[in-house]
GROMACS .gro file of C-alpha atoms in nm:
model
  428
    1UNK     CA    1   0.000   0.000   0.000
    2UNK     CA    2   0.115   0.377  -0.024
    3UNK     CA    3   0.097   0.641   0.208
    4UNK     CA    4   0.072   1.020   0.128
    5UNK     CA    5   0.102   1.298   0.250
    6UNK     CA    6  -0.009   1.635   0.087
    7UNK     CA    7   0.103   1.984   0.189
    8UNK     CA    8   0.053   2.309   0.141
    9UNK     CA    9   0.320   2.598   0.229
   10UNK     CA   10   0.553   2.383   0.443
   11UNK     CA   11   0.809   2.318   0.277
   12UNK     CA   12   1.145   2.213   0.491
   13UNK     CA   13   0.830   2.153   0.799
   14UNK     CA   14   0.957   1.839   0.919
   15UNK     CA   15   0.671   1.543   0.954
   16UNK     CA   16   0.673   1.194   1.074
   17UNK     CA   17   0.452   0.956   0.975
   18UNK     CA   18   0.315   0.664   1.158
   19UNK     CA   19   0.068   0.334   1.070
   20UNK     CA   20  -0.112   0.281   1.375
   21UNK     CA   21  -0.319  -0.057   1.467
   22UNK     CA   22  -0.628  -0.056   1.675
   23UNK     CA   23  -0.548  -0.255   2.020
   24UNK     CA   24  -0.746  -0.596   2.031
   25UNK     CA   25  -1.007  -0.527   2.342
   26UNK     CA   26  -0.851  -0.749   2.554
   27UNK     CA   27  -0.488  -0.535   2.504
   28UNK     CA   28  -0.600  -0.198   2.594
   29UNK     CA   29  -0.453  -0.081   2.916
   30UNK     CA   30  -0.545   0.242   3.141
   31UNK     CA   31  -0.281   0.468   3.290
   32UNK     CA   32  -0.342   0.797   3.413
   33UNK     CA   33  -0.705   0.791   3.268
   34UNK     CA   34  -0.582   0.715   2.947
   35UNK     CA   35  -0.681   0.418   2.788
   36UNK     CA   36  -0.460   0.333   2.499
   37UNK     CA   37  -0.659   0.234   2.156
   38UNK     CA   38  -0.395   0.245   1.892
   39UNK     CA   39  -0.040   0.128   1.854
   40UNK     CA   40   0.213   0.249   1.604
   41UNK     CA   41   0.284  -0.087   1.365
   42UNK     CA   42   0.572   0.155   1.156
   43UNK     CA   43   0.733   0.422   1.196
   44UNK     CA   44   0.922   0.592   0.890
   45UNK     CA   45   1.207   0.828   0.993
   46UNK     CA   46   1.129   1.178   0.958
   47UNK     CA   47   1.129   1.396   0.650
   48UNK     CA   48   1.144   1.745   0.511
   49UNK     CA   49   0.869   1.819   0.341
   50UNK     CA   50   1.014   1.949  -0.034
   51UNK     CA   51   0.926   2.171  -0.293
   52UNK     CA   52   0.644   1.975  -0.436
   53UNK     CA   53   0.472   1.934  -0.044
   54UNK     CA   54   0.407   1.572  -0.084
   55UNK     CA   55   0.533   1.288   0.113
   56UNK     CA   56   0.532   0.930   0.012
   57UNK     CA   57   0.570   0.586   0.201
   58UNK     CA   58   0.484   0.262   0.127
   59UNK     CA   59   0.364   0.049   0.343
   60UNK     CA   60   0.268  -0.344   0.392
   61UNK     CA   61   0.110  -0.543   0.689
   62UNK     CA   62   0.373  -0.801   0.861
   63UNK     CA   63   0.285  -1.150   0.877
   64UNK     CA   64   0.368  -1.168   1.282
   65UNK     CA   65   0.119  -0.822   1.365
   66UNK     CA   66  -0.200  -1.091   1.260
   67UNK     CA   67  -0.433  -1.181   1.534
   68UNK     CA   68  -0.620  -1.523   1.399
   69UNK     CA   69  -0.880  -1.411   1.685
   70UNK     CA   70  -0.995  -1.101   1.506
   71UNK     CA   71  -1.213  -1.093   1.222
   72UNK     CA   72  -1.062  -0.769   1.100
   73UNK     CA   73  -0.799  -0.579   1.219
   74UNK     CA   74  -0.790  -0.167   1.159
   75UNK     CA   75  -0.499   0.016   1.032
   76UNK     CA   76  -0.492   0.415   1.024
   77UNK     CA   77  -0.198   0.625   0.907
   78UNK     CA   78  -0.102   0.986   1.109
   79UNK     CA   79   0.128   1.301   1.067
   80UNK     CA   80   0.330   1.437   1.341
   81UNK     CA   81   0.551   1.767   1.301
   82UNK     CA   82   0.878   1.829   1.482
   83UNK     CA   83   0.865   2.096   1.707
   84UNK     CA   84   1.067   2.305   1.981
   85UNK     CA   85   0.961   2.170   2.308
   86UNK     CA   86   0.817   2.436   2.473
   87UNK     CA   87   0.977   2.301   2.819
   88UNK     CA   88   1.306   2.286   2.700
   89UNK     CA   89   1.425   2.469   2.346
   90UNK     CA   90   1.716   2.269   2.350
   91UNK     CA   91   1.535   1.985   2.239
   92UNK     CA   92   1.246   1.860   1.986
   93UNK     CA   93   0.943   1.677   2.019
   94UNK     CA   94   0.713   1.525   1.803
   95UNK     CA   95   0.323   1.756   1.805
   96UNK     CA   96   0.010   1.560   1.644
   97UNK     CA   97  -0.121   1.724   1.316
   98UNK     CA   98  -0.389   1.462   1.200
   99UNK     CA   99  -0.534   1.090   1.190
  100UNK     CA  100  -0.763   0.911   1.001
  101UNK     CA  101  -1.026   0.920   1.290
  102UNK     CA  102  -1.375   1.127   1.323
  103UNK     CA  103  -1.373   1.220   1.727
  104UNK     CA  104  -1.726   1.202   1.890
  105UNK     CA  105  -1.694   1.586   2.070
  106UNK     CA  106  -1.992   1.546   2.243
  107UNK     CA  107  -1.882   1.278   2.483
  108UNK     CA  108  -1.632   1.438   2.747
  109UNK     CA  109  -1.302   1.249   2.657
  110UNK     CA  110  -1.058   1.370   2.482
  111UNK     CA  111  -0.800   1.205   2.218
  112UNK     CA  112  -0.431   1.181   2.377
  113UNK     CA  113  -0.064   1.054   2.234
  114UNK     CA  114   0.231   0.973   2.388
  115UNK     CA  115   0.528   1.211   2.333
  116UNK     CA  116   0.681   0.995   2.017
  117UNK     CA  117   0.332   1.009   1.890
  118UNK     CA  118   0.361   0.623   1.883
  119UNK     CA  119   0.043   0.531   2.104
  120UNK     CA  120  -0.311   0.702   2.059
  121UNK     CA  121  -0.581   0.691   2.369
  122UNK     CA  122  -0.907   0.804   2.499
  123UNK     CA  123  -0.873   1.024   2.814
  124UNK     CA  124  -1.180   0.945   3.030
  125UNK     CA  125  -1.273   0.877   3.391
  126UNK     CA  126  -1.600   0.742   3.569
  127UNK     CA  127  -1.753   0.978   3.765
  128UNK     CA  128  -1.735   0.802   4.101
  129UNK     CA  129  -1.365   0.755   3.997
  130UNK     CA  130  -1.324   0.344   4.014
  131UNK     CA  131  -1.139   0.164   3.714
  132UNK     CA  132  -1.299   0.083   3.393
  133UNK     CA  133  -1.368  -0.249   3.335
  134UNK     CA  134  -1.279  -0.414   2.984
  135UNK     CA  135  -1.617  -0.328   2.850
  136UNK     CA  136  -1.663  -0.015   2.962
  137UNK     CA  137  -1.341   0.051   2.775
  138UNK     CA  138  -1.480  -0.112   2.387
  139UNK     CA  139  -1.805   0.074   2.485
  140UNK     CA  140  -1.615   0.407   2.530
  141UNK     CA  141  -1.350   0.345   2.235
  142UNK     CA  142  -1.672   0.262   1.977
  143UNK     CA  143  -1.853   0.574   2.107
  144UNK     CA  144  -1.602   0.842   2.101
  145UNK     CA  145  -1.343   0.707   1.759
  146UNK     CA  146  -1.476   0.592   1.445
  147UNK     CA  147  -1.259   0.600   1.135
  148UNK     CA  148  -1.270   0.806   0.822
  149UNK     CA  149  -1.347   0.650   0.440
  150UNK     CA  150  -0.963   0.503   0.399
  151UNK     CA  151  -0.907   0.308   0.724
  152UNK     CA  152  -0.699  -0.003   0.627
  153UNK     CA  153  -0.915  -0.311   0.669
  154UNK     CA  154  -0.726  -0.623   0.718
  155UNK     CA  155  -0.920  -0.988   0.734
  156UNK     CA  156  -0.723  -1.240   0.916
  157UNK     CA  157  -0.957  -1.520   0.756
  158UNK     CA  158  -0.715  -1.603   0.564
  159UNK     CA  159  -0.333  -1.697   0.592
  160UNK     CA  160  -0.248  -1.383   0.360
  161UNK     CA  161  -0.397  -1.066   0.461
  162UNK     CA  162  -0.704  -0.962   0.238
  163UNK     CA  163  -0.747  -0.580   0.218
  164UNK     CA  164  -1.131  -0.526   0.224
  165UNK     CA  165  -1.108  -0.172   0.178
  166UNK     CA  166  -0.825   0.003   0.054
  167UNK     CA  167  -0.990   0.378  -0.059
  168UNK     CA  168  -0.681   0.666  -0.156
  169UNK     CA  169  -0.710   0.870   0.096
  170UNK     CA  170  -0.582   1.203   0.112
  171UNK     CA  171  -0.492   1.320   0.467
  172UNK     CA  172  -0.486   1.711   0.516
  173UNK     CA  173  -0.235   1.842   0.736
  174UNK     CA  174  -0.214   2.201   0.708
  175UNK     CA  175  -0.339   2.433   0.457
  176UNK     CA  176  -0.318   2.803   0.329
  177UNK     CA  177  -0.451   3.015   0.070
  178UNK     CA  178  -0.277   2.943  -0.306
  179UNK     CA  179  -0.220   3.227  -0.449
  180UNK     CA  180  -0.156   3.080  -0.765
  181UNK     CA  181  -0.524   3.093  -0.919
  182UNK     CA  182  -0.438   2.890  -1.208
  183UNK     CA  183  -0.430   2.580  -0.920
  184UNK     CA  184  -0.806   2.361  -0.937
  185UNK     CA  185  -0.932   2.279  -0.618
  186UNK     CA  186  -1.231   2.132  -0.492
  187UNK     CA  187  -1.376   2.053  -0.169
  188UNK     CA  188  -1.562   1.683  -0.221
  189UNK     CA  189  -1.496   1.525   0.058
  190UNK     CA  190  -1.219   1.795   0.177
  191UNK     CA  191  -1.219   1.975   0.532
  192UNK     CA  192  -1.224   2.331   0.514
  193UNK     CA  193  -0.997   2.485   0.687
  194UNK     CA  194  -1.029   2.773   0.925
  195UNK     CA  195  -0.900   3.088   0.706
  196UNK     CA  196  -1.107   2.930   0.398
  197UNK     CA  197  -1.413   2.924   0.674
  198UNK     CA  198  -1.310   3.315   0.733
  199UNK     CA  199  -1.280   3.381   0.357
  200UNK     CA  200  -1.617   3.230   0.258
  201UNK     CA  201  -1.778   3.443   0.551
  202UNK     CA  202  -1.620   3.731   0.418
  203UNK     CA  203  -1.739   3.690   0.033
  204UNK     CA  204  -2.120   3.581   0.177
  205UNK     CA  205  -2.134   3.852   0.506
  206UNK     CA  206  -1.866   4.159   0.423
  207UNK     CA  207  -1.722   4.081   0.745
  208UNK     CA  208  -1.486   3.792   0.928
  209UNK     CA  209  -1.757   3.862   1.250
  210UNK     CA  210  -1.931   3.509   1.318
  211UNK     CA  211  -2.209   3.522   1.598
  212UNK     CA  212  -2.234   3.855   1.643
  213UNK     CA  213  -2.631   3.904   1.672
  214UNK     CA  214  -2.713   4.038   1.978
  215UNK     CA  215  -2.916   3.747   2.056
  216UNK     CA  216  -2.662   3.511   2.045
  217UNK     CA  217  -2.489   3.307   2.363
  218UNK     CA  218  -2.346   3.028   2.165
  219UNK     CA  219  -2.093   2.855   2.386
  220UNK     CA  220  -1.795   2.921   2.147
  221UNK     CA  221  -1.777   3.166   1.907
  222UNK     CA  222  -1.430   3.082   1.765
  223UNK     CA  223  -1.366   2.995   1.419
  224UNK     CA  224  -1.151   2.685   1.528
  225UNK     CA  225  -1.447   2.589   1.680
  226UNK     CA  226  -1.655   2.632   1.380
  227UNK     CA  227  -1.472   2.503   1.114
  228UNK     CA  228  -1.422   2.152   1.327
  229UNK     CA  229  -1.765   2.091   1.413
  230UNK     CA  230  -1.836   2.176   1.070
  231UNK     CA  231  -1.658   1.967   0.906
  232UNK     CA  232  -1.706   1.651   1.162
  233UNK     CA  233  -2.100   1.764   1.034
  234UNK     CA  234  -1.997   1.721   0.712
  235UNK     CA  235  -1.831   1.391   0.755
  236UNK     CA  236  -2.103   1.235   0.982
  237UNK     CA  237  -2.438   1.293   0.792
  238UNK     CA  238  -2.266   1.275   0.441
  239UNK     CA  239  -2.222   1.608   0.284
  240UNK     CA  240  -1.983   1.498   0.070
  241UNK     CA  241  -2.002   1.618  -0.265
  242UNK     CA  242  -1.910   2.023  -0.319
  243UNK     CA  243  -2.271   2.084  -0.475
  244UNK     CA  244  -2.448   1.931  -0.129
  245UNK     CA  245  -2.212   2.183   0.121
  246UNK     CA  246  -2.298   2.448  -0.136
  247UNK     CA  247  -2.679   2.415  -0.108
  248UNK     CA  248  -2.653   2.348   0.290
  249UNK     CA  249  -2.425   2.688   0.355
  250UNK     CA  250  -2.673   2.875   0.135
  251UNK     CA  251  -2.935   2.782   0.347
  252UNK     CA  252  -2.817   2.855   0.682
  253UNK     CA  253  -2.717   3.195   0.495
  254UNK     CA  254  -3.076   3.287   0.613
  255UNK     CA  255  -3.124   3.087   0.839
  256UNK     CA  256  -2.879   3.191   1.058
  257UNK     CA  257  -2.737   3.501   0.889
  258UNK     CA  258  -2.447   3.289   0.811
  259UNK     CA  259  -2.307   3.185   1.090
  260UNK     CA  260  -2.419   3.473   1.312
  261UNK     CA  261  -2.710   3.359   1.565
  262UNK     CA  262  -2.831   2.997   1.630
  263UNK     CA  263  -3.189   3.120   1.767
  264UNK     CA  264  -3.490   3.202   1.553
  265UNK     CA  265  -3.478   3.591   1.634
  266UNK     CA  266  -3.870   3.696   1.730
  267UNK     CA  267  -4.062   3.801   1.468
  268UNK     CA  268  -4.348   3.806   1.230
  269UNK     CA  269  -4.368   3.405   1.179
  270UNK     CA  270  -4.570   3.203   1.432
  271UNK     CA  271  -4.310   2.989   1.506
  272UNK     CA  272  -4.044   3.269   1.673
  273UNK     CA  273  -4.280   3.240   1.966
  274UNK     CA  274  -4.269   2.890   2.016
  275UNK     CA  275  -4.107   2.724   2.286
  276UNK     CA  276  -3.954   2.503   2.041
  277UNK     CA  277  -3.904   2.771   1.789
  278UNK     CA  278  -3.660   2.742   1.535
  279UNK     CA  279  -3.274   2.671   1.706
  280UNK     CA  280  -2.919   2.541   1.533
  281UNK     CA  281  -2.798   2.612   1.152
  282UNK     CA  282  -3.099   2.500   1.001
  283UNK     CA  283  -3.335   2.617   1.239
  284UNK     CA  284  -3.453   2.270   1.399
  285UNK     CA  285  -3.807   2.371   1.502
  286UNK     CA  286  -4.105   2.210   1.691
  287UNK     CA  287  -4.482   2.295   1.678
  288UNK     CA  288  -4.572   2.554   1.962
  289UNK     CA  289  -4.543   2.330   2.296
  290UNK     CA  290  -4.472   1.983   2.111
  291UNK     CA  291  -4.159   1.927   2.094
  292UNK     CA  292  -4.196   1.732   1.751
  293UNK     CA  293  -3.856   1.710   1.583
  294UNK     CA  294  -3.650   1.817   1.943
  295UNK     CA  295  -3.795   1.487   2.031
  296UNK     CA  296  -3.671   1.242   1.740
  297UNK     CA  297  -3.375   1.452   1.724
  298UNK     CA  298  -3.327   1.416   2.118
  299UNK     CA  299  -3.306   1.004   2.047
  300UNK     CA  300  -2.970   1.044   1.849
  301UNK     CA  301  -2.838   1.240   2.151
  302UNK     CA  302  -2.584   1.179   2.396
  303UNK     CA  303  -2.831   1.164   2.758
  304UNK     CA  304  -2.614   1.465   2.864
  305UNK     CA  305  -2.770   1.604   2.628
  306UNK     CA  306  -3.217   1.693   2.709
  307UNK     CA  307  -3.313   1.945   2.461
  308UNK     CA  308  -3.640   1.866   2.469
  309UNK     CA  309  -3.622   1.955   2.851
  310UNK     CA  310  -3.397   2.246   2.786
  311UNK     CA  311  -3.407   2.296   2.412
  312UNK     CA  312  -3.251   2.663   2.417
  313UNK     CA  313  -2.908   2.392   2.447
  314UNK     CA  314  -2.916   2.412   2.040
  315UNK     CA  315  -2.864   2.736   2.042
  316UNK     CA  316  -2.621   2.752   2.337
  317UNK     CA  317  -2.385   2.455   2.215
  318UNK     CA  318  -2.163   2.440   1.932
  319UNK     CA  319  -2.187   2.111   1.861
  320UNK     CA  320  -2.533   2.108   1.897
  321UNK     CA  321  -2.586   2.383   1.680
  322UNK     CA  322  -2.377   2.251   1.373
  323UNK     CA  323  -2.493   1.855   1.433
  324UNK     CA  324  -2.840   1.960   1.492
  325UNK     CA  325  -2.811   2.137   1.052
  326UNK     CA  326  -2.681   1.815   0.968
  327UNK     CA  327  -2.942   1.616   1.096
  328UNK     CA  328  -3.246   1.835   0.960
  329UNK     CA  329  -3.045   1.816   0.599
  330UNK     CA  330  -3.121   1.451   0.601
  331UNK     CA  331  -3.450   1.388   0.791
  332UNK     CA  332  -3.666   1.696   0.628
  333UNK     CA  333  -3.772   1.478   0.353
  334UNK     CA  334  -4.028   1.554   0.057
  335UNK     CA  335  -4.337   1.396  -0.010
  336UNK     CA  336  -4.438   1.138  -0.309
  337UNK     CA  337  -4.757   1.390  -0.308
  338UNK     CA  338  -4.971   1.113  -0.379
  339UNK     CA  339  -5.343   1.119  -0.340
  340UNK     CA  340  -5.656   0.864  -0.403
  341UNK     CA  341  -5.898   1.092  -0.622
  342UNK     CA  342  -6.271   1.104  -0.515
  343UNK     CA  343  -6.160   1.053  -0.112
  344UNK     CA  344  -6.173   1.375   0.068
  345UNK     CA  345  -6.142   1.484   0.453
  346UNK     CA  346  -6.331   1.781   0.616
  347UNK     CA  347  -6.219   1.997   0.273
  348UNK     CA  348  -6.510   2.122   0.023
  349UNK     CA  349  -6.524   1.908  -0.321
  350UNK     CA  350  -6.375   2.190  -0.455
  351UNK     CA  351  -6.029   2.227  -0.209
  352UNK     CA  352  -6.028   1.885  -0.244
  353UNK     CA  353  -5.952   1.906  -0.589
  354UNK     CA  354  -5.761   2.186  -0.558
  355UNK     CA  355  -5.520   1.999  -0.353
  356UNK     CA  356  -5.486   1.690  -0.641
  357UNK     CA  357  -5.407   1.953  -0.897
  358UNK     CA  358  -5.158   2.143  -0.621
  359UNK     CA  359  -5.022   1.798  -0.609
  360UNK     CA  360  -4.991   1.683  -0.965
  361UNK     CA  361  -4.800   2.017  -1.033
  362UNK     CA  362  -4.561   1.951  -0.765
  363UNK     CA  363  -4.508   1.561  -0.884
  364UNK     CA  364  -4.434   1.710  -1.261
  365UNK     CA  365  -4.234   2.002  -1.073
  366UNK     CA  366  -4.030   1.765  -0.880
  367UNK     CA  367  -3.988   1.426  -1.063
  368UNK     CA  368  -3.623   1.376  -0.924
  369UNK     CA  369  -3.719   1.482  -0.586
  370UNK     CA  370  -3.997   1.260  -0.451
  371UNK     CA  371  -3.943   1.086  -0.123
  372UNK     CA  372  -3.565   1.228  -0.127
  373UNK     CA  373  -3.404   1.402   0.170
  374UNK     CA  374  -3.239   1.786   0.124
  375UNK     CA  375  -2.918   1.579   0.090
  376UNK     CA  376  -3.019   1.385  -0.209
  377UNK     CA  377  -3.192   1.699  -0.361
  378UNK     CA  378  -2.877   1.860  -0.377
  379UNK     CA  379  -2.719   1.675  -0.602
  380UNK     CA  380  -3.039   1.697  -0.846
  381UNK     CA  381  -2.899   2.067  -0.853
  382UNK     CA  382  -2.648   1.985  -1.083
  383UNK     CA  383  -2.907   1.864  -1.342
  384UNK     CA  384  -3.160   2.147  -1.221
  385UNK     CA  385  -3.043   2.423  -0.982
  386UNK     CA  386  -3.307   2.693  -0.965
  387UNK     CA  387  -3.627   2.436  -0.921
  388UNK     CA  388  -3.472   2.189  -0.646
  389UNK     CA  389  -3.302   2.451  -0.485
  390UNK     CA  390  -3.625   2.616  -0.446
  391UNK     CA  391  -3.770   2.290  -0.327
  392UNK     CA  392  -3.481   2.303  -0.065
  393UNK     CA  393  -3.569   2.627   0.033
  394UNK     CA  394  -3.880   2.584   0.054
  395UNK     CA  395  -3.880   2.217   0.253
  396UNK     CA  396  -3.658   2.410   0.502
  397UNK     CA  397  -3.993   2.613   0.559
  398UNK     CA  398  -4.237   2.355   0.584
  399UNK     CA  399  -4.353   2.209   0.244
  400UNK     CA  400  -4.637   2.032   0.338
  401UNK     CA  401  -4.888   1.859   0.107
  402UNK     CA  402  -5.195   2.133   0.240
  403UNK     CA  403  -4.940   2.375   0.211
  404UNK     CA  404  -5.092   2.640   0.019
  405UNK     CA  405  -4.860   2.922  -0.069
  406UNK     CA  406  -4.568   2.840  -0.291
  407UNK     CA  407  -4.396   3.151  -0.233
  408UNK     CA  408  -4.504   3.276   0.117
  409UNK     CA  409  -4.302   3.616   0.176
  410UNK     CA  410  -4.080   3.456   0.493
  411UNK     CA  411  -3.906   3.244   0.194
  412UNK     CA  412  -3.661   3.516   0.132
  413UNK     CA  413  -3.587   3.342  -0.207
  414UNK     CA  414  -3.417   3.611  -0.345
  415UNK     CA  415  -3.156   3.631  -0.070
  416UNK     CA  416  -3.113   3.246  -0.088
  417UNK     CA  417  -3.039   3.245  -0.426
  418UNK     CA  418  -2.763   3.570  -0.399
  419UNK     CA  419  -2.561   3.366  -0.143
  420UNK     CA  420  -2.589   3.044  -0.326
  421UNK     CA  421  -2.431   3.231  -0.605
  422UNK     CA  422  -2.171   3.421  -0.380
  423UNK     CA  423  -2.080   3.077  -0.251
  424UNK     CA  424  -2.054   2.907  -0.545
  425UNK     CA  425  -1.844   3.157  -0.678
  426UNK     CA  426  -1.580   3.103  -0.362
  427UNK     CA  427  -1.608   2.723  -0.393
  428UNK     CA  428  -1.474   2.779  -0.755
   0.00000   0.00000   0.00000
């Protein structure tokens, strides 16, 4: 297998890479709190990066690292930079740069390495402070580390290791602006980092200021903060493609004011005086007193987490917040607006019908688009932008088969549209 490493604007930065090997449950050991998950397997000495900022190492798994007893064993490759230690300048230490794992933030743990960046653990405790028992400790590692599209699998059902999945995987370790424009980029199933995050808010907003309404009391209003739980968003409910993040960030461009309250701000619309009114990126919203969506939303939650108890918490936490647009983006879903002709509810004859012609049009409208979730509309952009971004748009608002306004003022269309061009522009 080979191992890469892409850079931008480090050249001479010297990095160490590692192939590290998920501990079998029965190996993982606790000191200090920490219980250790991964092993380094290889270690290749350290490199300058050169002119061309890529690295290159090639890797394969030993015959004596198998473990008959596991079904499949996990490899995961990570970048380390040499650095001045900050306790001593006289020497150098290795500092983590990135891994091919997706941390759970909302569990409190935290990710820890040793100082040769050789062993990778969970730092937890119990809250009555007695040992973790084996169990407790797979429990904790499946719950807090899963592992990016790329992780080596390796099935030991065989004598010769059989690579399951073997995906090129491009590992981002740092990035700055290229000035060279002639340079293609694209962001499918790229992080962005945190001055692109700053630039985009500055082409959509004017301004680098993120939660600046005066309504706001997010928990962290820093841009680190932002772009990470934005792009663990992006991993985690599969924004992948650069047309999907496109459509989502035009969205919350409204919704939100890109980026710059995570509460519906009280208003003319009935549901700014809910108690579940409309909280997070993509304004996750109940029905007056029911808690509706808090609820189903509340199931996917960490128990720390009761925001149907307390649901101003998706507008007070970060993570909440940006997981919270994530999930909406994939469980607002459309209709097949269907209908059995000549069966009618409370409705006159005549709404009746209304409604099967209301729906027809919206069938013809939509072909692509029945049954999907915003997700899967987004990509139907590319074939169709202005009618399934509308459909986005107005899903986001509540496109319900009775619904019977099309273009009900509080759609803000017209704004939608300007940012999704604004962004579109900056993603090219």
């Amino acid at each position: 297998h080979k191992i890469w490493v892409h850079t931008v604007n480090m050249i001479d930065e010297e990095l160490k890479i590692d192939v590290l090997k998920e501990v079998p449950a029965e190996g993982m050991n606790t000191t200090d709190n920490i219980t250790y998950t991964h092993e380094s397997k290889q270690t290749y000495p350290s490199e300058k990066v050169g002119t061309d900022g890529l690295l290159e190492v090639s890797f394969e798994v030993c015959e004596d690292w198998k473990k008959p007893e596991q079904n499949i064993d996990y490899y995961i490759a990570q970048v380390s930079k040499k650095v001045k230690d900050p306790a001593d300048d006289k020497k150098e230490v290795f500092v983590f740069l990135k891994s091919q794992v997706i941390v759970n933030e909302a569990m409190a743990a935290s990710l820890e390495h040793d100082t040769e960046m050789e062993k990778m653990g969970i730092k937890a405790q119990k809250a009555d402070g007695t040992a973790l028992t084996q169990e407790e400790k797979v429990a904790l590692r499946k719950k807090f580390i899963q592992y990016e599209t790329g992780a080596l699998k390796v099935s030991q059902s065989t004598l010769t290791p059989e690579a399951v999945q073997n995906n090129d995987v491009f590992v981002e370790v740092e990035s700055a602006e290229i000035e060279n424009k002639k340079i293609k980029t694209c962001y499918c199933n790229k992080d962005l980092t945190v001055e692109e995050l700053k630039s985009l808010i500055k082409t959509v907003t004017g301004s680098e200021t993120i939660w600046g309404y005066a309504n706001c009391n997010i928990d962290d209003k820093s841009y680190e903060g932002l772009a990470k739980q934005l792009n663990l968003m992006f991993r985690k409910y599969s924004l992948n493609e650069c047309i999907q993040k496109i459509a989502f960030l035009a969205m919350t461009s409204v919704e939100t004011g890109f980026f710059q309250t995570a509460g519906e701000i009280s208003g003319n619309t009935a549901s700014s005086q809910y108690f579940y009114k409309g909280r997070g990126l993509l304004q996750l919203t109940g029905n007056g007193n029911q808690p509706v969506m808090y609820e189903t939303y509340n199931k996917t939650l960490n128990p720390e987490y009761n925001i149907v108890a307390n649901p101003n918490l998706v507008a007070q936490k970060l993570y909440l917040t940006v997981d919270s647009g994530g999930w909406v983006w994939n469980n607002i879903k459309t209709s097949s607006w269907g209908g059995v002709r000549g069966k009618r509810g409370d409705e006159t004859q005549a709404d009746f019908e209304a409604k099967m012609k209301a729906f027809e049009w919206k069938r013809n409208k939509f072909p692509k688009g029945l049954k999907k979730s915003l997700n899967e509309i987004a990509l139907v952009m590319k074939e169709n932008e202005d009618d399934y971004f509308f459909l986005i748009a107005r899903m986001c608002q509540g496109y319900l088969p009775t619904s019977t306004s099309d273009y009900p003022e509080t759609l803000h269309l017209d704004k939608r549209k300007e940012n999704l061009q604004k962004i579109k522009k900056w993603f090219k």
